Amino acid sequence: MDLEPLDLEALNFTVEAATGQPLCEAWRESAEGSVFHLANILLFLGFMGGSGFYGLLYLFTFLTLGFFCSTLWAWGDPCTTDSFLWSFALFGVCLGQVLHVSYRLRSVSLSEDFQELYNCMFKKLGVSLTHFGKIVTCCEGDIHTLERDQCFAVEGKTAIDKLSVLLSGRVCVTVNGEFLHYIYPFQFLDSPEWDSLRPSEEGVFQVTLRADNPCRYVVWRRKKLYLLFAKHRYIAKIFALVVRNDITDKLYSLNDKAFDCSGHRYDLRLPSYCHMPGTELEKADVFLQVPVQRPKTA
């Protein structure tokens, strides 16, 4: 049985009659203009954008340029009214997004101190400017100062009701008049005390923090910070990470330990002991004893 060849011309006339659309009689021998290709290149680059404010700004900037070029290309062809309208509409939407992101980026403008704090502590963790702006708002953007030899906290007296980060200067930490370690810029002043208490607990410092030179620091009040954590679990996780990392750094930096009357040494900056009364600490010393190495005699 022989199959008859299809009459493509007859089929084309059928489609034309049914749809009422003009037929493509022949393929174009030349490529589209440079504006068409530029539009697609810009769209390709735009879809390679990342996350965050700057990623969004990159994305919508290239999409705006791409759809603008696509609009120019469609305008030059009178048979592409729909393409022109869609390209122009998408150009307008992307341009609006560029202006919106730019406004939000400008509204999160930070002072020099908070910008440096963000760069040193939070940016490397991938915290966005939006979340950091909420952190700054929680402390009301205030910067506090300490004069030389002024105490930030006094052993056994100052209540643990805040969390603070040193921005400049140096703070000396002592217990019973004995030196423990220094606190340097962009370290927490009271991370062990903060981590030692549950939200419902209260306590006092068991160490004294005194400024070695003029210092500047930022403070988050305990209650306001916990309210922020309740609203934004991501921020709570970030603070848990940076606080515990700060505690670890302090423990490793304790070259000079506190000694008891028997010559055994213990670390008062451990969270389990930082707000324990002195009598209980003395009782706990039996669990913290370290053998004392004595010089060998010939």
Coordinates of C-alpha atoms in Angstrom, one line a residue:
M1 CA 0.0 0.0 0.0
D2 CA 1.5 3.3 -1.1
L3 CA 1.2 6.4 1.1
E4 CA 0.4 9.6 -0.6
P5 CA 2.7 12.5 0.3
L6 CA 1.3 15.2 2.6
D7 CA 0.2 18.4 0.9
L8 CA 1.8 20.9 3.2
E9 CA 0.6 23.9 1.3
A10 CA -3.0 22.8 1.6
L11 CA -2.5 22.3 5.4
N12 CA -1.1 25.8 5.7
F13 CA -4.1 27.3 4.1
T14 CA -6.3 25.3 6.4
V15 CA -4.5 26.6 9.5
E16 CA -4.6 30.2 8.1
A17 CA -8.4 29.9 7.6
A18 CA -8.9 28.5 11.0
T19 CA -6.7 30.9 13.0
G20 CA -6.8 34.0 10.9
Q21 CA -3.0 34.5 11.5
P22 CA -0.5 35.3 8.8
L23 CA 1.7 32.4 7.7
C24 CA 5.5 32.3 7.8
E25 CA 6.2 32.0 4.1
A26 CA 10.0 31.7 4.6
W27 CA 12.6 31.7 7.3
R28 CA 14.6 34.9 7.7
E29 CA 18.1 34.5 6.2
S30 CA 19.6 37.1 8.5
A31 CA 19.7 37.0 12.3
E32 CA 17.8 39.3 14.6
G33 CA 19.3 42.7 15.4
S34 CA 21.9 43.3 18.1
V35 CA 19.3 44.8 20.5
F36 CA 17.5 41.4 20.6
H37 CA 20.7 39.5 21.4
L38 CA 21.7 42.2 24.0
A39 CA 18.3 41.8 25.7
N40 CA 18.8 38.0 26.1
I41 CA 22.4 38.4 27.3
L42 CA 21.3 40.9 30.0
L43 CA 18.4 38.6 31.1
F44 CA 20.9 35.7 31.3
L45 CA 23.2 37.7 33.5
G46 CA 20.3 38.9 35.6
F47 CA 19.2 35.4 36.5
M48 CA 22.6 34.7 37.9
G49 CA 22.0 37.1 40.8
G50 CA 22.4 36.0 44.4
S51 CA 20.5 36.6 47.6
G52 CA 20.4 39.5 50.0
F53 CA 20.0 43.2 49.2
Y54 CA 22.9 43.5 46.8
G55 CA 21.9 40.2 45.1
L56 CA 18.4 41.5 44.5
L57 CA 19.7 44.9 43.3
Y58 CA 22.0 43.0 40.8
L59 CA 19.1 40.8 39.7
F60 CA 16.5 43.4 39.0
T61 CA 19.0 45.9 37.5
F62 CA 20.0 43.4 34.8
L63 CA 16.4 42.3 34.3
T64 CA 15.3 46.0 33.9
L65 CA 18.0 46.6 31.2
G66 CA 17.1 43.3 29.5
F67 CA 13.4 44.0 29.3
F68 CA 14.1 47.5 28.2
C69 CA 16.2 46.2 25.3
S70 CA 13.4 43.7 24.5
T71 CA 10.9 46.5 24.5
L72 CA 13.0 48.5 22.0
W73 CA 13.3 45.4 19.8
A74 CA 9.6 44.7 19.9
W75 CA 8.8 48.4 19.1
G76 CA 10.7 48.1 15.8
D77 CA 8.4 45.3 14.6
P78 CA 4.8 46.4 14.0
C79 CA 3.7 42.7 14.0
T80 CA 4.7 42.2 17.7
T81 CA 2.3 44.3 19.6
D82 CA 1.8 41.7 22.3
S83 CA 5.5 41.2 22.7
F84 CA 6.0 44.9 23.1
L85 CA 3.3 45.2 25.8
W86 CA 4.6 42.3 27.8
S87 CA 8.2 43.5 27.6
F88 CA 7.2 47.0 28.6
A89 CA 5.1 45.7 31.5
L90 CA 8.0 43.6 32.8
F91 CA 10.4 46.5 32.4
G92 CA 8.1 48.6 34.6
V93 CA 7.8 45.9 37.3
C94 CA 11.6 45.3 37.4
L95 CA 12.3 49.1 37.5
G96 CA 9.9 49.4 40.4
Q97 CA 11.8 46.6 42.2
V98 CA 15.1 48.3 41.7
L99 CA 13.8 51.5 43.2
H100 CA 12.2 49.6 46.1
V101 CA 15.4 47.6 46.9
S102 CA 17.5 50.8 46.7
Y103 CA 15.2 52.6 49.1
R104 CA 15.3 49.7 51.6
L105 CA 19.1 49.5 51.3
R106 CA 19.4 53.2 52.0
S107 CA 17.0 53.0 54.9
V108 CA 19.3 50.4 56.7
S109 CA 22.1 52.9 56.7
L110 CA 24.3 52.3 59.8
S111 CA 26.6 54.5 61.7
E112 CA 30.4 53.9 61.5
D113 CA 30.5 52.0 64.8
F114 CA 27.6 49.6 63.9
Q115 CA 28.9 49.1 60.4
E116 CA 32.2 48.0 61.8
L117 CA 30.4 45.8 64.3
Y118 CA 28.5 44.2 61.4
N119 CA 31.6 43.6 59.3
C120 CA 33.6 42.1 62.2
M121 CA 31.0 39.9 63.9
F122 CA 27.9 39.3 61.8
K123 CA 28.7 39.7 58.1
K124 CA 30.9 36.6 58.0
L125 CA 27.9 34.6 59.3
G126 CA 25.8 35.6 56.4
V127 CA 23.5 37.9 58.5
S128 CA 21.6 40.2 56.2
L129 CA 21.4 44.0 56.7
T130 CA 17.7 43.6 57.3
H131 CA 18.2 41.3 60.3
F132 CA 21.1 43.3 61.6
G133 CA 18.9 46.4 61.4
K134 CA 16.5 44.7 63.8
I135 CA 19.4 43.9 66.1
V136 CA 20.5 47.6 66.1
T137 CA 16.9 48.7 66.7
C138 CA 16.7 46.5 69.7
C139 CA 19.6 48.4 71.4
E140 CA 18.2 51.7 70.1
G141 CA 21.4 52.5 68.3
D142 CA 23.0 53.9 71.5
I143 CA 26.7 53.8 72.2
H144 CA 27.9 53.8 75.8
T145 CA 31.2 54.9 77.2
L146 CA 33.5 54.0 80.1
E147 CA 36.3 56.3 81.4
R148 CA 39.6 55.0 82.4
D149 CA 39.4 52.9 85.7
Q150 CA 35.6 53.0 85.6
C151 CA 33.9 49.7 86.3
F152 CA 31.5 48.1 84.0
A153 CA 30.6 45.5 86.6
V154 CA 31.5 44.9 90.2
E155 CA 32.0 41.5 91.7
G156 CA 29.0 40.4 93.7
K157 CA 27.0 43.6 93.2
T158 CA 26.2 44.3 89.5
A159 CA 23.1 42.5 88.3
I160 CA 23.2 40.4 85.1
D161 CA 20.5 42.2 83.1
K162 CA 22.1 43.0 79.7
L163 CA 24.5 41.7 77.0
S164 CA 27.3 44.0 75.8
V165 CA 29.9 44.2 73.1
L166 CA 33.1 46.2 73.4
L167 CA 33.6 48.5 70.4
S168 CA 36.9 50.2 71.4
G169 CA 39.4 50.2 74.3
R170 CA 40.4 47.4 76.6
V171 CA 38.7 46.0 79.7
C172 CA 40.5 44.1 82.5
V173 CA 38.7 41.2 84.2
T174 CA 39.6 40.3 87.8
V175 CA 38.2 38.1 90.6
N176 CA 39.1 38.8 94.2
G177 CA 41.6 41.3 93.0
E178 CA 43.4 38.7 90.8
F179 CA 43.8 39.3 87.1
L180 CA 42.0 36.8 84.8
H181 CA 42.2 38.2 81.3
Y182 CA 41.6 41.2 79.0
I183 CA 38.6 41.9 76.8
Y184 CA 39.3 43.5 73.4
P185 CA 37.2 45.2 70.8
F186 CA 34.4 43.2 69.2
Q187 CA 34.3 40.8 72.2
F188 CA 31.4 40.4 74.5
L189 CA 31.8 42.0 77.9
D190 CA 29.5 39.6 79.7
S191 CA 29.0 36.5 77.5
P192 CA 29.7 33.9 80.3
E193 CA 27.3 35.6 82.7
W194 CA 24.6 35.8 79.9
D195 CA 24.9 32.2 79.0
S196 CA 24.9 31.0 82.6
L197 CA 21.4 32.2 83.3
R198 CA 18.1 31.0 81.9
P199 CA 15.6 33.7 80.8
S200 CA 13.7 33.4 84.1
E201 CA 16.7 33.4 86.4
E202 CA 18.6 36.3 88.0
G203 CA 22.2 36.7 89.1
V204 CA 25.1 39.0 89.8
F205 CA 28.6 39.2 88.4
Q206 CA 31.2 37.1 90.1
V207 CA 34.0 39.1 88.4
T208 CA 34.9 42.8 88.2
L209 CA 35.3 44.4 84.8
R210 CA 37.3 47.6 84.8
A211 CA 38.3 49.8 81.9
D212 CA 42.0 50.1 81.2
N213 CA 41.5 53.1 79.0
P214 CA 38.5 55.0 77.5
C215 CA 36.1 52.4 76.1
R216 CA 33.0 52.4 74.0
Y217 CA 30.4 49.6 73.9
V218 CA 26.9 48.7 72.9
V219 CA 24.3 47.2 75.2
W220 CA 21.2 45.1 74.6
R221 CA 18.8 44.9 77.5
R222 CA 17.9 41.4 78.6
K223 CA 14.1 41.6 78.3
K224 CA 14.1 43.4 75.0
L225 CA 16.6 41.0 73.5
Y226 CA 14.6 38.0 74.6
L227 CA 11.5 39.6 73.0
L228 CA 13.5 40.0 69.8
F229 CA 14.5 36.3 70.0
A230 CA 10.9 35.3 70.4
K231 CA 9.9 37.1 67.2
H232 CA 12.9 36.1 65.2
R233 CA 14.3 32.6 65.8
Y234 CA 17.0 33.2 63.3
I235 CA 18.5 36.1 65.3
A236 CA 18.3 33.9 68.4
K237 CA 20.4 31.2 66.8
I238 CA 22.9 33.8 65.6
F239 CA 23.3 35.2 69.1
A240 CA 23.7 31.8 70.6
L241 CA 26.5 31.1 68.1
V242 CA 28.4 34.3 68.6
V243 CA 28.0 34.3 72.4
R244 CA 29.3 30.7 72.8
N245 CA 32.1 31.2 70.4
D246 CA 33.1 34.3 72.5
I247 CA 33.0 32.2 75.7
T248 CA 35.3 29.6 74.0
D249 CA 37.8 32.3 73.0
K250 CA 37.9 33.6 76.6
L251 CA 38.4 30.1 78.0
Y252 CA 41.3 29.5 75.7
S253 CA 42.8 33.0 76.5
L254 CA 42.9 32.3 80.3
N255 CA 46.6 31.9 80.7
D256 CA 46.4 33.1 84.4
K257 CA 44.0 31.0 86.4
A258 CA 42.6 31.8 89.9
F259 CA 44.1 29.8 92.7
D260 CA 42.5 28.7 95.9
C261 CA 44.2 28.7 99.3
S262 CA 45.6 25.2 98.7
G263 CA 47.3 26.0 95.5
H264 CA 44.7 24.3 93.3
R265 CA 43.3 26.3 90.5
Y266 CA 39.9 26.6 88.9
D267 CA 38.3 28.7 86.3
L268 CA 35.7 31.2 87.6
R269 CA 34.6 32.1 84.0
L270 CA 33.1 28.7 83.4
P271 CA 29.3 29.3 83.0
S272 CA 28.5 26.8 85.8
Y273 CA 30.4 28.8 88.4
C274 CA 30.1 32.4 87.2
H275 CA 27.2 33.3 89.4
M276 CA 27.6 30.7 92.2
P277 CA 28.0 32.1 95.8
G278 CA 31.5 32.0 97.2
T279 CA 30.7 29.4 99.9
E280 CA 29.3 27.0 97.3
L281 CA 32.3 27.6 95.1
E282 CA 34.7 26.6 97.8
K283 CA 32.7 23.4 98.3
A284 CA 32.9 22.7 94.6
D285 CA 36.7 23.0 94.7
V286 CA 37.1 19.4 95.5
F287 CA 35.8 18.5 92.1
L288 CA 38.1 20.9 90.3
Q289 CA 41.5 20.1 91.8
V290 CA 44.4 19.7 89.5
P291 CA 47.6 18.0 90.7
V292 CA 50.3 20.6 91.3
Q293 CA 53.6 19.8 89.7
R294 CA 56.5 20.1 92.1
P295 CA 60.1 20.7 91.0
K296 CA 62.1 17.5 91.1
T297 CA 65.0 17.3 93.6
A298 CA 68.3 15.8 92.7

